[in-house]
Short mmCIF file of N, CA and C in Angstrom, two decimals:
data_model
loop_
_atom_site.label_atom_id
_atom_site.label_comp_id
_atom_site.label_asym_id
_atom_site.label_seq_id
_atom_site.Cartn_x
_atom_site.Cartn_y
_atom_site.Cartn_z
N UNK A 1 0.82 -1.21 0.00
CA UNK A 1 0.00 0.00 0.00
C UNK A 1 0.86 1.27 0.00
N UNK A 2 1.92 1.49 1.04
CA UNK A 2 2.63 2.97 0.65
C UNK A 2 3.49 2.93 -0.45
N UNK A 3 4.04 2.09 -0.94
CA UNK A 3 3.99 1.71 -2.84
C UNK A 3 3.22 2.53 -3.66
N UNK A 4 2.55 2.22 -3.44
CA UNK A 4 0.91 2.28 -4.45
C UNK A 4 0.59 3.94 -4.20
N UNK A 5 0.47 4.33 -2.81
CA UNK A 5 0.73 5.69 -2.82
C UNK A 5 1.41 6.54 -2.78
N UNK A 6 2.44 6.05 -2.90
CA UNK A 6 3.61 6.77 -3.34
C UNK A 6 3.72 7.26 -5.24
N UNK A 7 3.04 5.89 -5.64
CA UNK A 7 3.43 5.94 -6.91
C UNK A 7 2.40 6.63 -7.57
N UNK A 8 0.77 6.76 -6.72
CA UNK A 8 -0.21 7.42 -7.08
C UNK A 8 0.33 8.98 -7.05
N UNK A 9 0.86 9.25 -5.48
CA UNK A 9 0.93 10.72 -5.13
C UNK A 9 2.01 11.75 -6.29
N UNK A 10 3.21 10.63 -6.25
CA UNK A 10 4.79 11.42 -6.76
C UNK A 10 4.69 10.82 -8.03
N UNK A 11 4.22 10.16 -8.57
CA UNK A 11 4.29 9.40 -9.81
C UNK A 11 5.83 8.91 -9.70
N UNK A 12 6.33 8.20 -8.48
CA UNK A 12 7.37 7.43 -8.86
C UNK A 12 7.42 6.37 -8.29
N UNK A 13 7.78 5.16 -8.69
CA UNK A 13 8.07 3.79 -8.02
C UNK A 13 9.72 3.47 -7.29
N UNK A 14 9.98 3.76 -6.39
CA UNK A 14 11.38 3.66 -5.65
C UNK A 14 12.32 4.67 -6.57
N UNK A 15 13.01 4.77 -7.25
CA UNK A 15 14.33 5.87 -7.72
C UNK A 15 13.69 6.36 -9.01
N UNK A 16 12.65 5.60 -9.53
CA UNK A 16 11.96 5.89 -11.36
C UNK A 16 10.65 6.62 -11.10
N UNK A 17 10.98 7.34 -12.05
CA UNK A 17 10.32 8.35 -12.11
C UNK A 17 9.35 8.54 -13.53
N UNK A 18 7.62 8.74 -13.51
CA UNK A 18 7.13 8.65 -14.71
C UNK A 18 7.64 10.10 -15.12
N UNK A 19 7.86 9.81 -16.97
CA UNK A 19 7.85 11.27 -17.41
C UNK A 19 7.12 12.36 -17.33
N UNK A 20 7.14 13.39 -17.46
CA UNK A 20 5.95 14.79 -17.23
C UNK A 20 5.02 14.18 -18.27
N UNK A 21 3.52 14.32 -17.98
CA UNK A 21 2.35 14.66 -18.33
C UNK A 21 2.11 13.27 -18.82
N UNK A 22 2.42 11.99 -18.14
CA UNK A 22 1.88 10.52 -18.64
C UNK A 22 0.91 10.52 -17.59
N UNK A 23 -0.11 9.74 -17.91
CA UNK A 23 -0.97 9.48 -16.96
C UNK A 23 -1.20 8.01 -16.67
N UNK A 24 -1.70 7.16 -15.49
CA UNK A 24 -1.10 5.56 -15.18
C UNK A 24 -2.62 5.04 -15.31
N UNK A 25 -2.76 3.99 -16.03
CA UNK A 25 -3.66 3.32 -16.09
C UNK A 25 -3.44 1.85 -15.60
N UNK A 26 -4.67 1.66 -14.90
CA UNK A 26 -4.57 0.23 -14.16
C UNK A 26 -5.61 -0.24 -14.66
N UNK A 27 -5.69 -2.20 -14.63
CA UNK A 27 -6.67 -2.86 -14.84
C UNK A 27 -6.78 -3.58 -13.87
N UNK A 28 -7.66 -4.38 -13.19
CA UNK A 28 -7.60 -5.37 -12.59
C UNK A 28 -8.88 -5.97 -12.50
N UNK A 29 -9.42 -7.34 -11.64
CA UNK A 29 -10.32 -8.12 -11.30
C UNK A 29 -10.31 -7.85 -10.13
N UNK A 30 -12.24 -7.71 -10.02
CA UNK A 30 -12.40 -7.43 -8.74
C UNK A 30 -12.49 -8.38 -7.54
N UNK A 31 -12.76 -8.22 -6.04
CA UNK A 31 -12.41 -9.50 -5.25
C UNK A 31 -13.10 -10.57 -5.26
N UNK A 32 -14.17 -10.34 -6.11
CA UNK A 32 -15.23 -12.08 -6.00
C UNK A 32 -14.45 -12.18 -7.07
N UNK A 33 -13.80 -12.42 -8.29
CA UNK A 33 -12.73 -13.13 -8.70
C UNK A 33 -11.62 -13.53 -8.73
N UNK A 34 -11.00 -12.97 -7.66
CA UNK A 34 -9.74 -13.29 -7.21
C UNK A 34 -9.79 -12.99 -6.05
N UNK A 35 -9.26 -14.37 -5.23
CA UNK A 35 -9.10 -14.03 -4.09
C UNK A 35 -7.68 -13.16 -3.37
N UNK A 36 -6.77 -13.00 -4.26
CA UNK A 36 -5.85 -12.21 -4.04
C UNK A 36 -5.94 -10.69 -3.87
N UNK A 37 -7.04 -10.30 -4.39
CA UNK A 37 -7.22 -8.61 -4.56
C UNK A 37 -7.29 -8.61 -3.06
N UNK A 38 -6.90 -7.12 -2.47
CA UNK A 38 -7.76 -6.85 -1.77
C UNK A 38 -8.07 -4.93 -1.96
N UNK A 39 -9.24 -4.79 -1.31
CA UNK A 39 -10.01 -3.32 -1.92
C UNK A 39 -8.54 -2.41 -1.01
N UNK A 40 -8.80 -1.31 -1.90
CA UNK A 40 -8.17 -0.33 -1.97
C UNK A 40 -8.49 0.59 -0.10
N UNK A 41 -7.29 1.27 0.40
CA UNK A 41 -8.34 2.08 1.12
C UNK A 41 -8.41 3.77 0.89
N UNK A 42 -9.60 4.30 1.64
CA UNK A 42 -9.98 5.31 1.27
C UNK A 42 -8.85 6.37 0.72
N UNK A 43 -7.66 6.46 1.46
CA UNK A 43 -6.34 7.49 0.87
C UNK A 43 -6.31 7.44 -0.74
N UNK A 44 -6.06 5.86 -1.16
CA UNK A 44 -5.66 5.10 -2.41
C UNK A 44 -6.50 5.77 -3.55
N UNK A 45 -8.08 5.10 -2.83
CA UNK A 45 -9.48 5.61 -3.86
C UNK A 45 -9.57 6.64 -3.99
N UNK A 46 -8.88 7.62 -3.16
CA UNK A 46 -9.45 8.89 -3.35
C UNK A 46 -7.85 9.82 -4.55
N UNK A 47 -7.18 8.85 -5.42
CA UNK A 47 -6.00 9.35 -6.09
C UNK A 47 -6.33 8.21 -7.13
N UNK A 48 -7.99 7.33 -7.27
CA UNK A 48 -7.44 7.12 -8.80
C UNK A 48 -9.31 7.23 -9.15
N UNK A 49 -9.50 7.08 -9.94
CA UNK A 49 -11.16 6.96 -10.60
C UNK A 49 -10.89 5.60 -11.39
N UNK A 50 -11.81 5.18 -11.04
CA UNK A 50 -12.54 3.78 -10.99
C UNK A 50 -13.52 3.66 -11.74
N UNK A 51 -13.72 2.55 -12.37
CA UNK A 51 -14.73 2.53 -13.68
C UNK A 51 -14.83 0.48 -14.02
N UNK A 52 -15.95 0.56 -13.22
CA UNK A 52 -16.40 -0.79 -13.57
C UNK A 52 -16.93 -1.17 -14.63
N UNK A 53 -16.24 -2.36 -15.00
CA UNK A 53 -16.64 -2.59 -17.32
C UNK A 53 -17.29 -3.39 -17.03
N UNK A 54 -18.03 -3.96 -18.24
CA UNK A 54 -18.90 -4.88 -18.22
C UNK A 54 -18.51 -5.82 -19.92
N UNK A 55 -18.62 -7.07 -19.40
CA UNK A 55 -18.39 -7.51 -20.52
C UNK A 55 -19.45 -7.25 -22.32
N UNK A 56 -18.70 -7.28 -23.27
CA UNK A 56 -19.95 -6.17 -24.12
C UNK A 56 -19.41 -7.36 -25.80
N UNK A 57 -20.33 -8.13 -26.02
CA UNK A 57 -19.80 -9.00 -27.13
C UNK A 57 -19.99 -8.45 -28.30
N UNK A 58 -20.56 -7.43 -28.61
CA UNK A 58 -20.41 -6.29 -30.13
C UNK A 58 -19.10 -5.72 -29.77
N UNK A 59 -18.60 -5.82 -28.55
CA UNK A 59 -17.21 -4.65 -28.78
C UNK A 59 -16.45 -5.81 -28.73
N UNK A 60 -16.24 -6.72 -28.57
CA UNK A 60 -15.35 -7.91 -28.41
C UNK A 60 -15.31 -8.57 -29.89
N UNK A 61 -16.89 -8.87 -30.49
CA UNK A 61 -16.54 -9.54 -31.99
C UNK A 61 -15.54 -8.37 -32.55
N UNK A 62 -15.83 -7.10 -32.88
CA UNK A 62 -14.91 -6.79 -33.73
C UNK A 62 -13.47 -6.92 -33.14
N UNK A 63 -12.87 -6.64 -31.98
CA UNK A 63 -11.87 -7.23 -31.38
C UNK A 63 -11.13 -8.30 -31.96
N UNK A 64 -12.42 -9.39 -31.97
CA UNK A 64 -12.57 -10.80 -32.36
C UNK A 64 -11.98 -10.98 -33.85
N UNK A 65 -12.33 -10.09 -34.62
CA UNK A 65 -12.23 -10.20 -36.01
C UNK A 65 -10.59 -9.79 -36.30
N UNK A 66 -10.27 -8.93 -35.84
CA UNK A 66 -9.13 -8.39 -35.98
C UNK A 66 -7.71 -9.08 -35.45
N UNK A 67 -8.67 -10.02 -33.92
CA UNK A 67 -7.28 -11.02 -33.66
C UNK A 67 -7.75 -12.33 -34.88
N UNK A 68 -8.46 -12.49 -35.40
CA UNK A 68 -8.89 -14.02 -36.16
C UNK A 68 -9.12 -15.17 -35.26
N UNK A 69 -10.01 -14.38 -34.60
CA UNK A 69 -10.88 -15.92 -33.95
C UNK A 69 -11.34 -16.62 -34.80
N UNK A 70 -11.49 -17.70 -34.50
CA UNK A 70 -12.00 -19.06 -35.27
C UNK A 70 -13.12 -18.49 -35.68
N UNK A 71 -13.95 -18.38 -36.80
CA UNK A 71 -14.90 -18.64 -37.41
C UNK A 71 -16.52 -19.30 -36.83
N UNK A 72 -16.15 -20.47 -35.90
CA UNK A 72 -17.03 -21.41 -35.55
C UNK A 72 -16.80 -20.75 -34.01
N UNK A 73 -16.67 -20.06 -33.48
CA UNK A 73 -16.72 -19.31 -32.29
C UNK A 73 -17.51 -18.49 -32.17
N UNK A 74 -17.40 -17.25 -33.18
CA UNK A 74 -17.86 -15.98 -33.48
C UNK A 74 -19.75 -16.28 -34.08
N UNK A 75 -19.73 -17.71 -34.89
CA UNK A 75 -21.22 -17.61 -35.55
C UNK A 75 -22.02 -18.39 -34.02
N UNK A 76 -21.13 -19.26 -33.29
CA UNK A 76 -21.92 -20.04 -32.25
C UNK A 76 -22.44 -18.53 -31.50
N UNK A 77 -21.02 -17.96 -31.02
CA UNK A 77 -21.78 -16.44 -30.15
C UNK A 77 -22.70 -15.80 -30.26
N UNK A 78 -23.14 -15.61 -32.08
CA UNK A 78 -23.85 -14.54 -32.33
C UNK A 78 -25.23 -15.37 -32.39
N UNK A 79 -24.88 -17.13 -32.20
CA UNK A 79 -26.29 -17.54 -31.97
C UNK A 79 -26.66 -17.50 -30.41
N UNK A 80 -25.78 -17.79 -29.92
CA UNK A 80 -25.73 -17.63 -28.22
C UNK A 80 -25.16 -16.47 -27.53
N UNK A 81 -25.37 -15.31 -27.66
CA UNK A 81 -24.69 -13.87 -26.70
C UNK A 81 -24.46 -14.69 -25.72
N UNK A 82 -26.06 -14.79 -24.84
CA UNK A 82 -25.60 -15.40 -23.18
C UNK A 82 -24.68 -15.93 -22.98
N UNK A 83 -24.14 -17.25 -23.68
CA UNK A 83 -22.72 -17.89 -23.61
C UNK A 83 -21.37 -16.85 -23.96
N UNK A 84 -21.02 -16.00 -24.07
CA UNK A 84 -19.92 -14.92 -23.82
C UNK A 84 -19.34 -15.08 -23.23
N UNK A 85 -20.05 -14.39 -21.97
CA UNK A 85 -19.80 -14.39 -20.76
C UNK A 85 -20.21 -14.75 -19.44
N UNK A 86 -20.08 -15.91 -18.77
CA UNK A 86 -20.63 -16.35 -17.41
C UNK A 86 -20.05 -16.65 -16.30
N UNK A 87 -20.53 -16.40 -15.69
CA UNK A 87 -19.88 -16.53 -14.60
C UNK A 87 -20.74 -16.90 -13.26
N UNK A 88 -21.03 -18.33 -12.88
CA UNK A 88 -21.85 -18.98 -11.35
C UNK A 88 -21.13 -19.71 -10.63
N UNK A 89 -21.42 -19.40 -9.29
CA UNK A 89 -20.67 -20.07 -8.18
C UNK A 89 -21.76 -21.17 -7.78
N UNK A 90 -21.71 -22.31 -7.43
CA UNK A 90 -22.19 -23.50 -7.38
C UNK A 90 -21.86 -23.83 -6.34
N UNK A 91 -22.75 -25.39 -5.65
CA UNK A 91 -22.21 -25.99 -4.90
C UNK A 91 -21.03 -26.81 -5.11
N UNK A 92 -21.08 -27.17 -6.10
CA UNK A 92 -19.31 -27.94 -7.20
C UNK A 92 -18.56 -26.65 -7.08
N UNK A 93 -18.93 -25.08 -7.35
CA UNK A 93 -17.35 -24.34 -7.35
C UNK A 93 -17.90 -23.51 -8.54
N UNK A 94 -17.16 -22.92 -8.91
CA UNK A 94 -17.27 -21.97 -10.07
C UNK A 94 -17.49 -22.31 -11.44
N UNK A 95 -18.16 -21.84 -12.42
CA UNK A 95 -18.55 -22.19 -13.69
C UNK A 95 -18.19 -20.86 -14.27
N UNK A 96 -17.21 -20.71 -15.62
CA UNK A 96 -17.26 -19.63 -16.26
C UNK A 96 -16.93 -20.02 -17.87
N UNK A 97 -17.30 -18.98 -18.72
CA UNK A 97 -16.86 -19.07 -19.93
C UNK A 97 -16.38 -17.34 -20.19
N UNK A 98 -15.87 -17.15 -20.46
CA UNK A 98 -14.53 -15.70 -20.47
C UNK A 98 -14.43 -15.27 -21.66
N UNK A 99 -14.18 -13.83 -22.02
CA UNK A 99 -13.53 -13.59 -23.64
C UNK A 99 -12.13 -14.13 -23.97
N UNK A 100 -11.38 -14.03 -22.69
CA UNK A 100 -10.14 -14.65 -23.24
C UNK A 100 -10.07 -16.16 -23.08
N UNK A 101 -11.59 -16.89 -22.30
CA UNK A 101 -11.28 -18.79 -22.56
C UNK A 101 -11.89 -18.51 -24.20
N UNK A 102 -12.23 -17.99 -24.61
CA UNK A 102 -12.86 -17.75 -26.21
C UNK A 102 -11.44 -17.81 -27.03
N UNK A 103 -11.18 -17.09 -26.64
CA UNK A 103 -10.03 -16.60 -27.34
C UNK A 103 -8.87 -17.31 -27.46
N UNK A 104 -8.55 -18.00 -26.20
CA UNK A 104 -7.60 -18.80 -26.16
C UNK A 104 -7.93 -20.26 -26.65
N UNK A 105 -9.07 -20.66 -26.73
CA UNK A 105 -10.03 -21.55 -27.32
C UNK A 105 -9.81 -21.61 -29.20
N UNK A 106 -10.21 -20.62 -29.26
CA UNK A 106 -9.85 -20.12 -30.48
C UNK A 106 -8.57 -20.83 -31.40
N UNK A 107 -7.45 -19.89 -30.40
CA UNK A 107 -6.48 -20.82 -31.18
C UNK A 107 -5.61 -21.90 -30.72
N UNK A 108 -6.32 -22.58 -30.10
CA UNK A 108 -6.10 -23.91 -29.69
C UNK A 108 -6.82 -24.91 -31.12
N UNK A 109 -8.47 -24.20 -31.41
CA UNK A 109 -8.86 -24.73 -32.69
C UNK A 109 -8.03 -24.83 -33.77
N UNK A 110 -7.43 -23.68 -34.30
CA UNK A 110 -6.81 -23.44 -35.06
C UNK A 110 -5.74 -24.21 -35.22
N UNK A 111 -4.68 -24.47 -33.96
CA UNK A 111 -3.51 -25.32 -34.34
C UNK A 111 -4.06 -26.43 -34.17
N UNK A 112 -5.13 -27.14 -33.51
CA UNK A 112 -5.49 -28.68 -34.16
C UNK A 112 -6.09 -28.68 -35.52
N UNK A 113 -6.36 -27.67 -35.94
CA UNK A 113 -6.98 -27.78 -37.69
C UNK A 113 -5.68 -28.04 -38.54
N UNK A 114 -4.23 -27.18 -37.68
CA UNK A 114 -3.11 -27.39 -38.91
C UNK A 114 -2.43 -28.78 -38.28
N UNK A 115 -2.98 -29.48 -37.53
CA UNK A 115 -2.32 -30.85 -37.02
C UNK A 115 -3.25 -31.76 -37.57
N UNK A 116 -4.42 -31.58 -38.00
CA UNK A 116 -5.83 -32.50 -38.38
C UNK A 116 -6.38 -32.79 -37.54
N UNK A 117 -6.33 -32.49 -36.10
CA UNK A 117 -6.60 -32.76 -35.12
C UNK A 117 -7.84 -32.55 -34.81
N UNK A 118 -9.00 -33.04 -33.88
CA UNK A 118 -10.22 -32.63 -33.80
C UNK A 118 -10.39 -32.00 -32.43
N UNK A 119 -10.88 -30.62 -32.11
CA UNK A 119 -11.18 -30.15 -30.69
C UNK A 119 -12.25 -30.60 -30.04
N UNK A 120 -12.15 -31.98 -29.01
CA UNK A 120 -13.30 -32.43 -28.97
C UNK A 120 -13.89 -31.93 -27.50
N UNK A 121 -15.04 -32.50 -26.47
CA UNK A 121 -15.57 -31.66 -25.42
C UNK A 121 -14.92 -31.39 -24.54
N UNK A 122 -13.81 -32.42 -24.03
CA UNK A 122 -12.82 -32.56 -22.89
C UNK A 122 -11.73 -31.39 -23.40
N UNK A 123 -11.58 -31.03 -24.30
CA UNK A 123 -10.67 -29.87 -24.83
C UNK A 123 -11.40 -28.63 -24.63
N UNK A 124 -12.36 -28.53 -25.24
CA UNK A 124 -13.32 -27.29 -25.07
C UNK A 124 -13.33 -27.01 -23.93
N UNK A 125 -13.60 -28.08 -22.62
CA UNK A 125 -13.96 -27.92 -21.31
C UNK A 125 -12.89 -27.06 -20.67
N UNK A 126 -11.69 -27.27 -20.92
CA UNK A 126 -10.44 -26.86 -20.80
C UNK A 126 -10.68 -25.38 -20.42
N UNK A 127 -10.91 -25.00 -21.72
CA UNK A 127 -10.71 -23.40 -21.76
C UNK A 127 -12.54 -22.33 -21.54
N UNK A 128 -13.13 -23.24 -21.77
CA UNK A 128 -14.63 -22.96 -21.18
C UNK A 128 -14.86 -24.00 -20.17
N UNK A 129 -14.94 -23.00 -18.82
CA UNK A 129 -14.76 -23.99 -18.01
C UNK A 129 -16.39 -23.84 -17.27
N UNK A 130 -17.21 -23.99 -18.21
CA UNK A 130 -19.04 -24.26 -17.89
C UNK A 130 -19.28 -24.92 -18.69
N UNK A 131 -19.07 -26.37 -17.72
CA UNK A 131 -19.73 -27.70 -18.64
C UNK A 131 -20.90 -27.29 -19.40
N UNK A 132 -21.76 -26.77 -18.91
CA UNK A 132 -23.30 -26.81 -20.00
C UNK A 132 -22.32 -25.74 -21.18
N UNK A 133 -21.88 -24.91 -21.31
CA UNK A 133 -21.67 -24.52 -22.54
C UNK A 133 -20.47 -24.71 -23.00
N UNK A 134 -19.45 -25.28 -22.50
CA UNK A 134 -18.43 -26.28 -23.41
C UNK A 134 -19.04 -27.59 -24.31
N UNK A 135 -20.25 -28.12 -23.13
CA UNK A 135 -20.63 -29.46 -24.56
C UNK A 135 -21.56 -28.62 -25.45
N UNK A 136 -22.43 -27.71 -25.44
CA UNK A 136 -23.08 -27.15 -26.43
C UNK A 136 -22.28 -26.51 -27.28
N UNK A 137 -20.67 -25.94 -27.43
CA UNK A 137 -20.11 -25.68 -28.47
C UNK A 137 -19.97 -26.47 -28.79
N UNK A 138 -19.31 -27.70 -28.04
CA UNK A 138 -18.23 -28.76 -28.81
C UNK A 138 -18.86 -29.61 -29.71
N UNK A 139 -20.71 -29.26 -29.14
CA UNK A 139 -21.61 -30.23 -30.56
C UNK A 139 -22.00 -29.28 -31.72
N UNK A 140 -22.16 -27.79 -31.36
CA UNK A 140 -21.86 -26.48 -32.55
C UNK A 140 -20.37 -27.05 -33.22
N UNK A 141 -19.65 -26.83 -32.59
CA UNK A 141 -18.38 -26.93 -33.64
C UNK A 141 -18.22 -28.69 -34.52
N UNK A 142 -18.95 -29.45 -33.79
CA UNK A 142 -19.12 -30.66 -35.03
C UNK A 142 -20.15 -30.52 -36.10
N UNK A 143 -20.62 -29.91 -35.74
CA UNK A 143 -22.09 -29.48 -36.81
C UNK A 143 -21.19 -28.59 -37.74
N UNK A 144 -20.65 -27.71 -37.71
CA UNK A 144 -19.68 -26.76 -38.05
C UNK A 144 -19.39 -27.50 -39.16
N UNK A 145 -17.92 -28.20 -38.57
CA UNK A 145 -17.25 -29.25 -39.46
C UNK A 145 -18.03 -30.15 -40.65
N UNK A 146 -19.40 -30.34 -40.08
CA UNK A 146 -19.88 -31.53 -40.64
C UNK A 146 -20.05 -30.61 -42.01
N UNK A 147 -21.10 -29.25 -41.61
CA UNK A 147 -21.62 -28.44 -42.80
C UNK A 147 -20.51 -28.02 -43.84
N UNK A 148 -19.23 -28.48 -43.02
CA UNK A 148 -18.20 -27.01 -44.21
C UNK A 148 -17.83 -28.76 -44.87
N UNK A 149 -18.01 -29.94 -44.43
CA UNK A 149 -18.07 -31.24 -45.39
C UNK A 149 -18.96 -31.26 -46.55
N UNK A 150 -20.26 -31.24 -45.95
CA UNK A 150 -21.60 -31.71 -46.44
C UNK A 150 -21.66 -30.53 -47.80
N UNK A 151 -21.35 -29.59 -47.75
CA UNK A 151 -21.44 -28.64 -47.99
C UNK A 151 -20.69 -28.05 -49.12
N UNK A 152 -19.49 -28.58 -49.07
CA UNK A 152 -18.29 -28.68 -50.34
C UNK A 152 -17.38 -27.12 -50.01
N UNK A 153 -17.31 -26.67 -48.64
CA UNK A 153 -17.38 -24.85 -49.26
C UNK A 153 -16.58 -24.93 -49.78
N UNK A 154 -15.02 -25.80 -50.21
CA UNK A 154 -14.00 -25.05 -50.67
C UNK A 154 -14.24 -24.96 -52.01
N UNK A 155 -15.35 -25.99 -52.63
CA UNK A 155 -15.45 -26.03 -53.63
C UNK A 155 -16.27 -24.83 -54.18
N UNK A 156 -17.18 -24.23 -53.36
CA UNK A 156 -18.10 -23.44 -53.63
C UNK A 156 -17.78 -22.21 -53.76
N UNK A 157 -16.34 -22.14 -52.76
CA UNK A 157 -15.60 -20.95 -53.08
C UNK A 157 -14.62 -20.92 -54.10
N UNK A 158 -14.40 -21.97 -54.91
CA UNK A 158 -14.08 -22.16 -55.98
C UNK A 158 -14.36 -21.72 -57.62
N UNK A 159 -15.87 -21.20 -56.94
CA UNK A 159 -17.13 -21.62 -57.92
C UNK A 159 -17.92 -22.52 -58.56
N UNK A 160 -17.11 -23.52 -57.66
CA UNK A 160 -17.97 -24.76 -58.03
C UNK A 160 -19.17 -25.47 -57.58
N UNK A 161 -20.50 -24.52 -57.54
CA UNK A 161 -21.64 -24.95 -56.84
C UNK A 161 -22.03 -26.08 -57.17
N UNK A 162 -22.76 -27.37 -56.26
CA UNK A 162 -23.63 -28.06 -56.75
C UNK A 162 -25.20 -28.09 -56.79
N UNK A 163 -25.98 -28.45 -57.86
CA UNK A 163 -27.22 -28.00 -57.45
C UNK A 163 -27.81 -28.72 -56.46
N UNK A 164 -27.25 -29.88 -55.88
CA UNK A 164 -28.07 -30.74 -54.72
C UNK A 164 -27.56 -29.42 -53.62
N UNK A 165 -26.53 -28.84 -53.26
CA UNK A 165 -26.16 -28.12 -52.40
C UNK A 165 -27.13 -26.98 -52.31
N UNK A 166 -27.69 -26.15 -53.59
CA UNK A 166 -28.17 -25.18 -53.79
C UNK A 166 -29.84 -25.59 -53.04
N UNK A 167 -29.82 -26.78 -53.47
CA UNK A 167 -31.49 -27.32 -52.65
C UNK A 167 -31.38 -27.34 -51.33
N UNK A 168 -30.39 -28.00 -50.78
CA UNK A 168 -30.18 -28.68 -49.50
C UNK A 168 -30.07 -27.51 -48.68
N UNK A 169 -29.33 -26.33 -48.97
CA UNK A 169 -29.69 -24.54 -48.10
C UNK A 169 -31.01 -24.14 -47.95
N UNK A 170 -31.70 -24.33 -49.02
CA UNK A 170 -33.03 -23.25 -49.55
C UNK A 170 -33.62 -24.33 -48.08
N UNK A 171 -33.59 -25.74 -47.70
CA UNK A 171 -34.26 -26.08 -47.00
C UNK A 171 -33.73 -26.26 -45.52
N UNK A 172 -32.58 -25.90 -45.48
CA UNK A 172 -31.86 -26.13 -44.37
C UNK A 172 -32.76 -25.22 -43.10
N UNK A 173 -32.67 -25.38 -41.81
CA UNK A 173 -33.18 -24.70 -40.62
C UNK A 173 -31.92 -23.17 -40.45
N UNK A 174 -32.66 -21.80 -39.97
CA UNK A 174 -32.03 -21.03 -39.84
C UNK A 174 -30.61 -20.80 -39.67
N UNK A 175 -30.28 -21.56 -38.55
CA UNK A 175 -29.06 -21.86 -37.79
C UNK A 175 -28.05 -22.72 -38.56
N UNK A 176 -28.51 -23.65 -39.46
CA UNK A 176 -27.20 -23.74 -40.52
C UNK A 176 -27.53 -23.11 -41.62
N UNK A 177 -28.70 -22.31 -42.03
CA UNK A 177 -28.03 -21.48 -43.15
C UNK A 177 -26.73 -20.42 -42.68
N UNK A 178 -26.98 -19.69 -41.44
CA UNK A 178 -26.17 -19.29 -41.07
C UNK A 178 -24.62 -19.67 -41.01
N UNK A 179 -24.74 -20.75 -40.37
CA UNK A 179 -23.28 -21.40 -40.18
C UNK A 179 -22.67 -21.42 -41.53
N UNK A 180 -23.58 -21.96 -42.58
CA UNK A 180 -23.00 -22.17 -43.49
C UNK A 180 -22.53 -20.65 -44.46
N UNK A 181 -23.21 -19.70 -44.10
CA UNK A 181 -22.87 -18.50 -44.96
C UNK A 181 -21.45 -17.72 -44.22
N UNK A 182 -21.54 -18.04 -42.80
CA UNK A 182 -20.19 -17.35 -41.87
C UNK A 182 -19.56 -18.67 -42.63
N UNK A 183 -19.06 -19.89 -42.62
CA UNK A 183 -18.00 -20.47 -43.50
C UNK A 183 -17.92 -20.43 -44.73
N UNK A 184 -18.76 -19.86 -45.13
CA UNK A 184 -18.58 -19.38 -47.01
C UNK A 184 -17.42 -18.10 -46.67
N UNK A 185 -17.97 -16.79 -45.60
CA UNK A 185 -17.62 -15.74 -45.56
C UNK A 185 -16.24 -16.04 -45.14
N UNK A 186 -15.75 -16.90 -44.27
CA UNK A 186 -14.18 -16.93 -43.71
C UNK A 186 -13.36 -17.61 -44.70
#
């Protein structure tokens, strides 16, 4: 703590000194997620402003887009927002799914796609760590796979449509026309 206000008051940490006119930005997790925090006291709070975020998945997809999340992440989200972000404490313990278990999820997919490898539920679980929505991706992301099979996209992005394919959309249920137009689009 006299660290912290020291470095709030003088802007310096032991002999270093910030340059004129930088200003210090902090992030952190608050104490129901870590049990390591502990709250600030009144001296501290009263030398920084505080601003509680909220997780926000329109500001995260484009985020999303720009790091190249998986494809089959981004269309499951935009069918499921609620799955984003969760977070329940249980009698088992904590259940969460995170932007960065997404993310890190992500490209865990990715390097088993360049190994041939398949990301199956016990993997998913890994990095989404809320059983109910690790197995509901991990059966989205086989459906995924199955459609970008069934489906021919590379061929289609080829230009090589087939007309059984062209039928088999017109009748498909919402949720894989979708899937299938975000894997046309990636």
């Amino acid at each position: 703590a006299p660290a912290m206000l020291q470095f709030l008051q003088c802007k310096t940490f032991g002999c270093h000194q910030l340059p004129e006119g930088w200003i210090v930005v902090a992030a952190g997790n608050p104490p129901e997620y870590n049990r390591s925090v502990r709250d600030f006291d009144i001296v501290t709070l009263d030398r920084v402003r505080r601003m509680d975020l909220e997780a926000d998945f329109s500001v995260w997809k484009e985020y999303a887009y720009s790091r190249q999340v998986h494809n089959a992440i981004l269309t499951y989200l935009d069918l499921k927002k609620d799955h984003f972000y969760q977070i329940e404490t249980t009698v088992d313990g904590k259940r969460f799914a995170t932007p960065r278990g997404w993310e890190d999820l992500s490209q865990l997919i990715q390097v088993y796609e360049s190994l041939g490898k398949k990301a199956d539920r016990d993997v998913v679980g890994q990095y989404l760590q809320h059983p109910k929505i690790a197995k509901d991706f991990a059966n989205y992301l086989d459906l995924y796979k199955k459609y970008q099979t069934d489906y021919d996209v590379d061929a289609v992005v080829q230009g090589n449509v087939k007309p059984s394919s062209i039928d088999r959309i017109q009748k498909a249920s919402f949720d894989e026309k979708l899937s299938v137009i975000n894997l046309l689009i990636s």
